[in-house]
PDB file of C-alpha atoms in Angstrom:
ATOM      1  CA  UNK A   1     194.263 210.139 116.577  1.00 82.00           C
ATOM      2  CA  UNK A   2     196.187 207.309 114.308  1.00 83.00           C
ATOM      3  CA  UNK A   3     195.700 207.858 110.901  1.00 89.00           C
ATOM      4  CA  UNK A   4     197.230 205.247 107.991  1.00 93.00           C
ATOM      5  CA  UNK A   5     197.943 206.161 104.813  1.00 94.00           C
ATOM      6  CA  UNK A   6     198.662 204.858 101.347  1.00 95.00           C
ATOM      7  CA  UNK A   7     199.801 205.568  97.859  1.00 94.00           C
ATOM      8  CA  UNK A   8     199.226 205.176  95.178  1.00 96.00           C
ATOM      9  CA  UNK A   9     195.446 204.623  95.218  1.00 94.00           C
ATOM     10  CA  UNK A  10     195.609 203.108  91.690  1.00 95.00           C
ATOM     11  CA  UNK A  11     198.884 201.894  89.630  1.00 96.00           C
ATOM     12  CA  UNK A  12     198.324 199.906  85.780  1.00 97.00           C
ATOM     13  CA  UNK A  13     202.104 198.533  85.329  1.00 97.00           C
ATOM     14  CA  UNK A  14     203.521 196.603  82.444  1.00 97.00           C
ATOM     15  CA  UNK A  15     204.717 192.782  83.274  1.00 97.00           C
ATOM     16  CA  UNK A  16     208.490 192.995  84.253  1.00 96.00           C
ATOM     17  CA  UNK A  17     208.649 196.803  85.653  1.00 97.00           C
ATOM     18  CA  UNK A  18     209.181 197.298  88.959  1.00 97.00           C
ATOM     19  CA  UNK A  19     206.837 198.153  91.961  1.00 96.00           C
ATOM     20  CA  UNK A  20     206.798 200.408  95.076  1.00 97.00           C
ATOM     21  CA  UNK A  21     204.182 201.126  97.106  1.00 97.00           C
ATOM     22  CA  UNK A  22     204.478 203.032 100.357  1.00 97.00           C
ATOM     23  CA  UNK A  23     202.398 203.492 103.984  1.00 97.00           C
ATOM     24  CA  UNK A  24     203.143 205.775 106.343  1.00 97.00           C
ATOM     25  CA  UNK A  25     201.169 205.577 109.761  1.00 95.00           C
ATOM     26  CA  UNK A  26     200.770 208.819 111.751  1.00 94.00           C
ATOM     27  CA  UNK A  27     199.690 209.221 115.605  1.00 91.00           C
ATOM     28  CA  UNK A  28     201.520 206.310 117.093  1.00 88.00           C
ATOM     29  CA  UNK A  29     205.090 204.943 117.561  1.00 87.00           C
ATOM     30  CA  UNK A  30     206.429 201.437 116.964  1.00 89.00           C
ATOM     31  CA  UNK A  31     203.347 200.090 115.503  1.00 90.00           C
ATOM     32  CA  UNK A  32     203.608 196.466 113.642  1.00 90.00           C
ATOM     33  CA  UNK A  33     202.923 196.545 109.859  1.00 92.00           C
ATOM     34  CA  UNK A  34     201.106 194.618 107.747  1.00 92.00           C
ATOM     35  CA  UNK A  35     201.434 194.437 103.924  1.00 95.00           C
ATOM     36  CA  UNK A  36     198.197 192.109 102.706  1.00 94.00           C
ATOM     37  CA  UNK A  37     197.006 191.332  99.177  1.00 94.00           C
ATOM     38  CA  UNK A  38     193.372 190.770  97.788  1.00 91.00           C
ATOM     39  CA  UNK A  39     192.999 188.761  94.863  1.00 80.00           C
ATOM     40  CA  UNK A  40     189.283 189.506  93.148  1.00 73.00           C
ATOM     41  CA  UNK A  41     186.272 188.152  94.785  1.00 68.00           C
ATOM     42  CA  UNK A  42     188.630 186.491  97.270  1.00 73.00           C
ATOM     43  CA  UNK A  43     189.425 186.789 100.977  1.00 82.00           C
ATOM     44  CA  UNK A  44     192.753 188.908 102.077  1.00 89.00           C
ATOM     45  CA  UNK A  45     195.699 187.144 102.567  1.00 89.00           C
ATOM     46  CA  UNK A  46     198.800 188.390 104.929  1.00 89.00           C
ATOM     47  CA  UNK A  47     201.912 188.714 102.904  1.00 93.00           C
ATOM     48  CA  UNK A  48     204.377 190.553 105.040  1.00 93.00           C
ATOM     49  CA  UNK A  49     204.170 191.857 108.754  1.00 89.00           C
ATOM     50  CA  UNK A  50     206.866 193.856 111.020  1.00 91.00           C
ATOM     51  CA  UNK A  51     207.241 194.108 114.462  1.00 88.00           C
ATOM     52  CA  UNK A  52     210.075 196.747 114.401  1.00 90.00           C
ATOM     53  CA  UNK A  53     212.512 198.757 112.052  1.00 93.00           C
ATOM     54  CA  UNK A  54     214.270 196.195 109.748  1.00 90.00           C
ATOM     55  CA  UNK A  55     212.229 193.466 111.238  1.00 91.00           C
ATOM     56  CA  UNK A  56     210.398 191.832 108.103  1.00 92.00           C
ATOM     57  CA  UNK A  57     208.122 188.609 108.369  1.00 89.00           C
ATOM     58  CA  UNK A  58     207.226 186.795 105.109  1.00 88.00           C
ATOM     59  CA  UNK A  59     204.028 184.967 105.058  1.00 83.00           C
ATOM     60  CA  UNK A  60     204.301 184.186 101.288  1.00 80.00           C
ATOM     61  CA  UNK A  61     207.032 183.131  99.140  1.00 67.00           C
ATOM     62  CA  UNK A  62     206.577 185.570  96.215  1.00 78.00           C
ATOM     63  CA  UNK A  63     208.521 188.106  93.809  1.00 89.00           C
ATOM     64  CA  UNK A  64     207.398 190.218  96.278  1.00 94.00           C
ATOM     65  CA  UNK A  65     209.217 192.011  98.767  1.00 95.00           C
ATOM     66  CA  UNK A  66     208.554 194.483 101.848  1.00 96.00           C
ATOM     67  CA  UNK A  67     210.663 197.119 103.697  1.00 96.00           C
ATOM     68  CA  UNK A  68     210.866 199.145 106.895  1.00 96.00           C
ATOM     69  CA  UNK A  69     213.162 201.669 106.953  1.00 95.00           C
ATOM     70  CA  UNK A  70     211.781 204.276 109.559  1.00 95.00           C
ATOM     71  CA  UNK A  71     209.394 203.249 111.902  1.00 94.00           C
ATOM     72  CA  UNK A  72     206.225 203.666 110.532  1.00 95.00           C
ATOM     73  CA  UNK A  73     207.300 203.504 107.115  1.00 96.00           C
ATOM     74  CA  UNK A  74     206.151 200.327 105.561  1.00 97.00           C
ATOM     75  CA  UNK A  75     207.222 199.509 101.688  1.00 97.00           C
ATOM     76  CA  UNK A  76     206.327 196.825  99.570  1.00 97.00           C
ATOM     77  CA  UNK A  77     208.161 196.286  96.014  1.00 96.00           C
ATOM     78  CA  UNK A  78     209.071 193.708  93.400  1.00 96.00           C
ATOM     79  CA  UNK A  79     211.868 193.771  90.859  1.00 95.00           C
ATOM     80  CA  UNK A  80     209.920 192.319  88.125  1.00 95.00           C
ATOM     81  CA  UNK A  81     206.321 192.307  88.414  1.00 95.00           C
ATOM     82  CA  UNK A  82     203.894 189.247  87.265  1.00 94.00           C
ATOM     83  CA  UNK A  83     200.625 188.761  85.809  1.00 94.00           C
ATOM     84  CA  UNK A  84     199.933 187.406  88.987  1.00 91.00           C
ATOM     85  CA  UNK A  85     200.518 190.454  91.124  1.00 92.00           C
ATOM     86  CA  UNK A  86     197.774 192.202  90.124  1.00 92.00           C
ATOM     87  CA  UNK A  87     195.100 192.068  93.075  1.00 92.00           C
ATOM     88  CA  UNK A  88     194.203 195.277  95.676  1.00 94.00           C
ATOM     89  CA  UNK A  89     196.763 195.601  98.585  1.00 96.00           C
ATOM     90  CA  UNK A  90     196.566 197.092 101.981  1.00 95.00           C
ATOM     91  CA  UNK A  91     198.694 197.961 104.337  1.00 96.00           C
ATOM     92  CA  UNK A  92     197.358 198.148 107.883  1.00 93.00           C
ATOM     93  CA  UNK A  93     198.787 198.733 111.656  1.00 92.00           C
ATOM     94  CA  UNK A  94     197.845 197.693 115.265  1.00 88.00           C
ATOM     95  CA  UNK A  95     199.398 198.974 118.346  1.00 83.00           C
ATOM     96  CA  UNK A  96     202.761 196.791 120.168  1.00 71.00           C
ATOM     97  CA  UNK A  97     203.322 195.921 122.940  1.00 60.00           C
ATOM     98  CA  UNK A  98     200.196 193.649 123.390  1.00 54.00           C
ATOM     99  CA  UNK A  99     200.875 190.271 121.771  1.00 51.00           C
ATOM    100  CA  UNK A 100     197.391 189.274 121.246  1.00 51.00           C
ATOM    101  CA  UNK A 101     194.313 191.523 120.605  1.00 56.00           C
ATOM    102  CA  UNK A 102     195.487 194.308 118.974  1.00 73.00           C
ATOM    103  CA  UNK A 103     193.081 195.338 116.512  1.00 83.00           C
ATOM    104  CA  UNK A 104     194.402 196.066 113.060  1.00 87.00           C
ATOM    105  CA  UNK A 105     193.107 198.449 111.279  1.00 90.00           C
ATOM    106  CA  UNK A 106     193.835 199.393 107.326  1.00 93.00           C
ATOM    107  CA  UNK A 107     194.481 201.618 105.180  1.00 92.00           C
ATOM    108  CA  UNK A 108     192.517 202.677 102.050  1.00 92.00           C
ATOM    109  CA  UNK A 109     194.067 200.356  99.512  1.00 94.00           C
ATOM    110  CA  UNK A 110     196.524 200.218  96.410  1.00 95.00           C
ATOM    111  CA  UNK A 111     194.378 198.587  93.544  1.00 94.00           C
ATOM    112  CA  UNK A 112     197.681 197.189  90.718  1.00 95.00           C
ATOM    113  CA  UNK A 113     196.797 195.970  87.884  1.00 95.00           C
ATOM    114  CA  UNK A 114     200.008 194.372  85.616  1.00 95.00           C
ATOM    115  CA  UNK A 115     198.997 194.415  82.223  1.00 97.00           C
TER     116      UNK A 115
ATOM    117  CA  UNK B   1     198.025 177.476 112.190  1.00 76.00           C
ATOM    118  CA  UNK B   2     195.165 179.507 111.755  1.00 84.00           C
ATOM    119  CA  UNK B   3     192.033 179.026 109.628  1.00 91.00           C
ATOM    120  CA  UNK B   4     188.990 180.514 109.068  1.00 94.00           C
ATOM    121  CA  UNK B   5     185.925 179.093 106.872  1.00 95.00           C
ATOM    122  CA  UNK B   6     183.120 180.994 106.040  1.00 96.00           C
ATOM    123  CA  UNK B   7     180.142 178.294 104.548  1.00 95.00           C
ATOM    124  CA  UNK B   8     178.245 181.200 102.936  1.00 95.00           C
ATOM    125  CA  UNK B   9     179.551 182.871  99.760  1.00 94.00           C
ATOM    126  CA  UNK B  10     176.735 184.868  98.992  1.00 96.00           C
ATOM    127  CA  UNK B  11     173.648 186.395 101.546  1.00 97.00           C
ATOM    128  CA  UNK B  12     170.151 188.359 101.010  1.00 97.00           C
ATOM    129  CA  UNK B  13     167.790 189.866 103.001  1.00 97.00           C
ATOM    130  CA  UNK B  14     165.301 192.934 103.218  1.00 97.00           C
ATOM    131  CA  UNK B  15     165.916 195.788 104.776  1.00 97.00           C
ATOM    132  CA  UNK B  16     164.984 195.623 108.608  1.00 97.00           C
ATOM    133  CA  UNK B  17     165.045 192.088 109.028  1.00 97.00           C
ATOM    134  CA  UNK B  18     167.985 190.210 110.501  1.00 98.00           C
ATOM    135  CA  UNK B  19     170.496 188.220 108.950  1.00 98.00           C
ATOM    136  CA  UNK B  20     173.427 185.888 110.735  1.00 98.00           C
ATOM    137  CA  UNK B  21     176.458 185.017 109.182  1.00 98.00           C
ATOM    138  CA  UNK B  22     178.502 181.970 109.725  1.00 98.00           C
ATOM    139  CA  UNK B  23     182.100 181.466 110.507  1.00 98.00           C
ATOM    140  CA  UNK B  24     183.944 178.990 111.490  1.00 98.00           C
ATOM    141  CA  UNK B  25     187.775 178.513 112.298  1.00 96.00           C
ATOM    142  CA  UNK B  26     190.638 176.832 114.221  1.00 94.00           C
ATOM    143  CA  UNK B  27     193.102 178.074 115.696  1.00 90.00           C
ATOM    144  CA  UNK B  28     196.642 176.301 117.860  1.00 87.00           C
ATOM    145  CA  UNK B  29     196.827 179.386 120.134  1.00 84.00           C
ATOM    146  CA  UNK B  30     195.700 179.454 123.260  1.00 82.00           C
ATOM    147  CA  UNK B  31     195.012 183.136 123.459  1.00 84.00           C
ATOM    148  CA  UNK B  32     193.690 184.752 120.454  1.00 88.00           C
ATOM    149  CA  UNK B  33     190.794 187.193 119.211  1.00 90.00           C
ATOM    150  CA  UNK B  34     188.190 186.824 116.695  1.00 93.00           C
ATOM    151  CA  UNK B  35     187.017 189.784 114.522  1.00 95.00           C
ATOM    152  CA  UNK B  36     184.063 191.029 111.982  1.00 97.00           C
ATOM    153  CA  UNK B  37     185.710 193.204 109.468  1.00 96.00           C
ATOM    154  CA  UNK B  38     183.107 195.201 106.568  1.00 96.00           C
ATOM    155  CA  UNK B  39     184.071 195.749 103.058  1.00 94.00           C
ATOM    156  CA  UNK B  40     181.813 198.028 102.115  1.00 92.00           C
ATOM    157  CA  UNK B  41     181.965 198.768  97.624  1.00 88.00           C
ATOM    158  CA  UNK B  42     184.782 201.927  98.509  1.00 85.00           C
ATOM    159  CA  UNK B  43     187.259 198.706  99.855  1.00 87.00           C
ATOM    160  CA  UNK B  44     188.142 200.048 102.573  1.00 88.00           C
ATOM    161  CA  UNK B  45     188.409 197.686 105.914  1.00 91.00           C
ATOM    162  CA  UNK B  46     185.953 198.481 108.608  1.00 93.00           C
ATOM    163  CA  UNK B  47     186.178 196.826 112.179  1.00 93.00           C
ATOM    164  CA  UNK B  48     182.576 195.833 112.501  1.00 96.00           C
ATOM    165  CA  UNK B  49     183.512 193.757 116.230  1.00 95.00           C
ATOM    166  CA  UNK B  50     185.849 192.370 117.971  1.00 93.00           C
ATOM    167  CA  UNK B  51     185.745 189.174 120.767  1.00 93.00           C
ATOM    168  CA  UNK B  52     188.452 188.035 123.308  1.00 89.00           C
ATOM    169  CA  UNK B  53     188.654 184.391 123.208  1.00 89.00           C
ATOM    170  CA  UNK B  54     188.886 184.119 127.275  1.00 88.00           C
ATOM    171  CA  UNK B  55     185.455 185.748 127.514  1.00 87.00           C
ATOM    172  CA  UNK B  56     182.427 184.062 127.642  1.00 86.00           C
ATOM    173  CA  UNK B  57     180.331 187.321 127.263  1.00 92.00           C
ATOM    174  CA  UNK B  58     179.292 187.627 123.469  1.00 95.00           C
ATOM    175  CA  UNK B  59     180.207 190.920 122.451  1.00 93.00           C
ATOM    176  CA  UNK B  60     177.293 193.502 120.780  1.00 94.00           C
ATOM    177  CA  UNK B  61     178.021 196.521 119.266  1.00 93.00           C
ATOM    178  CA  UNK B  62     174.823 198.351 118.385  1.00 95.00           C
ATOM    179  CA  UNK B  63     172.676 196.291 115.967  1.00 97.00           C
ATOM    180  CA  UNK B  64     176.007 193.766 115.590  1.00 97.00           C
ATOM    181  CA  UNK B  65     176.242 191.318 117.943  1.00 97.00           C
ATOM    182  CA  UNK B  66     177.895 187.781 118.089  1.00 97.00           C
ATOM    183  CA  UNK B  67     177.447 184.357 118.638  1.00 97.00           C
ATOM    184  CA  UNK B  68     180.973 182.800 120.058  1.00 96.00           C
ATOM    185  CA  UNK B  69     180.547 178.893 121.127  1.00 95.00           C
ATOM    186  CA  UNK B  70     184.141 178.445 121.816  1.00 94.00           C
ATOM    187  CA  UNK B  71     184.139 174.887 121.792  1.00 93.00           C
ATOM    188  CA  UNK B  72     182.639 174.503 118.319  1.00 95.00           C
ATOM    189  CA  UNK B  73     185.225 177.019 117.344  1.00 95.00           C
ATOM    190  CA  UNK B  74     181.824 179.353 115.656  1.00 97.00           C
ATOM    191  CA  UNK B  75     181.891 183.055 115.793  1.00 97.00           C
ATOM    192  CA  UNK B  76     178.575 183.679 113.881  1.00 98.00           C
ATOM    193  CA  UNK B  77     177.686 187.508 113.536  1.00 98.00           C
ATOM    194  CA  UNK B  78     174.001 188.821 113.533  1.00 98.00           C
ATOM    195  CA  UNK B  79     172.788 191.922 112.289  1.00 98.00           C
ATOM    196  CA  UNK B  80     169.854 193.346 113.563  1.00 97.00           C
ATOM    197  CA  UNK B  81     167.391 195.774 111.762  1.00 97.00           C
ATOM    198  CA  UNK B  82     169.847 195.418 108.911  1.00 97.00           C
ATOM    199  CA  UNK B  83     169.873 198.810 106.703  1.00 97.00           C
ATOM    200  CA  UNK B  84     171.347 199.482 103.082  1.00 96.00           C
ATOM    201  CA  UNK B  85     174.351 200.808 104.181  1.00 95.00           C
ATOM    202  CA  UNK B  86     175.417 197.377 105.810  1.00 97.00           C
ATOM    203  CA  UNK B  87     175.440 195.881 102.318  1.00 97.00           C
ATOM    204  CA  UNK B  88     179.412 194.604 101.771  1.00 96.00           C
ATOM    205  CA  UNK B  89     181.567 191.778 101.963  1.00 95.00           C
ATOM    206  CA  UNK B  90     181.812 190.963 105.592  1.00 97.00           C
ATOM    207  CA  UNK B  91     184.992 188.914 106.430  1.00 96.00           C
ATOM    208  CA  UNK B  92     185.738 186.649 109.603  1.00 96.00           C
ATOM    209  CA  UNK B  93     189.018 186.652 111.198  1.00 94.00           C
ATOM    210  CA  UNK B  94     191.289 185.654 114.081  1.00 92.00           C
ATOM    211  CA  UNK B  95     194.245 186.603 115.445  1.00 87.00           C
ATOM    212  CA  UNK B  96     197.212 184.818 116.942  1.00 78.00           C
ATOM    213  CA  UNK B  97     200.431 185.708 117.708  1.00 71.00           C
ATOM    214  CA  UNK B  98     200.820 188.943 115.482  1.00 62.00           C
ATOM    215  CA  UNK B  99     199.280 187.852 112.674  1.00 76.00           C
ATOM    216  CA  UNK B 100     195.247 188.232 111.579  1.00 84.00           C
ATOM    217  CA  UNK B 101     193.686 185.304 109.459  1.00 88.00           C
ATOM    218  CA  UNK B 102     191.033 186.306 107.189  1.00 91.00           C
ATOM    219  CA  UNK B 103     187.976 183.819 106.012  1.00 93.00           C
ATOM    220  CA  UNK B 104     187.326 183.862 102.078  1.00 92.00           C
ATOM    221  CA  UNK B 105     184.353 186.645 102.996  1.00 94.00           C
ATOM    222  CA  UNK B 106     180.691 186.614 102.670  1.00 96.00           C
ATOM    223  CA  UNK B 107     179.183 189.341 100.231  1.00 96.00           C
ATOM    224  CA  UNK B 108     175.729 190.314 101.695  1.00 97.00           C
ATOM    225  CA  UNK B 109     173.248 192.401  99.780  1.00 97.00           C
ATOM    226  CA  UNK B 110     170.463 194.439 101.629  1.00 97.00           C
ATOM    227  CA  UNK B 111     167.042 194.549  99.532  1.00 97.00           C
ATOM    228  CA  UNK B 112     165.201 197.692  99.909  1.00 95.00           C
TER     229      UNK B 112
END
């Protein structure tokens, strides 16, 4: 079975340090990868998605940036973090091939707070 | 584009009655999928149900079924014999080409 995973579960960072969090999706091959933020009390909003190694779509113009340098290894960093960035993120997967349909399913979450 | 708008913020019931939730969205694709995804307090993303856009069948999964009028663009979910456990933020979404559009969520509590 697929299993997604994601780290770290919690991160407190000061304003200006940098940021890396990482997923890792077991079980399947050339998945697309999704990188989405959820502000509090709010709805989730896509940031980045890939469809293949390299292959990075930017939903959001941000500090923010994602990576994918093995196949289902997603990254997402900044250079300098903001206030702003604080929020829960999760990276999620769904299967390609299939254009339309796929169901994406998530990981556990990253809760940052920049303080 | 894709939107989704979900009218209720907030919902309440006691336990064992049955609750709907609203959603509306729009959508320029001509094939696409609409989903019911659970937040339950632990944050993790649950897949509550899923509905192909080219089918007129409403799709039911257990005590979760849904209400899909395509042409009003609605995708209303009701819970039947709701329990504690389905207490969560329950968020609306569709999917285009690749991408999954989430509504702003509705958080329902279940009243023992």
């Amino acid at each position: 079975s697929q299993t997604i995973h994601q780290w770290p579960a919690t991160l407190v960072q000061p304003v200006g340090s940098p940021l890396s969090l990482e997923c890792t999706v077991e079980g399947t091959s050339n998945p697309n990868l999704y990188w989405y933020r959820q502000a509090a009390g709010r709805g989730l909003q896509l940031l980045f998605y890939s469809v293949g190694i390299g292959q990075i779509s930017s939903e959001v113009p941000q500090n923010l940036s994602a990576s994918r340098p093995q196949d289902r290894q997603f990254i997402l960093s900044s250079k300098k973090l903001l206030l702003s960035d604080s929020g829960f993120y999760l990276c999620a997967w769904s299967v390609r091939g299939t254009r339309y349909g796929n169901t994406i399913y998530f990981g556990e979450g990253s809760w940052l707070t920049v303080v | 584009a894709q939107t989704v708008t979900q009218s209720q913020p907030e919902m309440s019931v006691q336990e064992a009655e049955t609750v709907t939730l609203s959603c509306t969205y729009d959508t320029s694709e001509s094939n696409y999928y609409l989903f019911w995804y659970k937040q339950p307090p632990s944050r993790q993303m649950i897949l509550v149900i899923r509905q192909e856009a080219y089918k007129q069948q409403n799709a039911t999964e257990n005590r979760f079924s849904v209400n899909f009028q395509k042409a009003a663009k609605s995708f209303s979910l009701k819970i039947s014999d709701s329990q504690l456990g389905d207490t969560a933020m329950y968020f609306c979404a569709v999917q285009g080409a690749q991408k999954l559009v989430f509504g702003q969520g509705t958080r329902l509590t279940i009243n023992p």
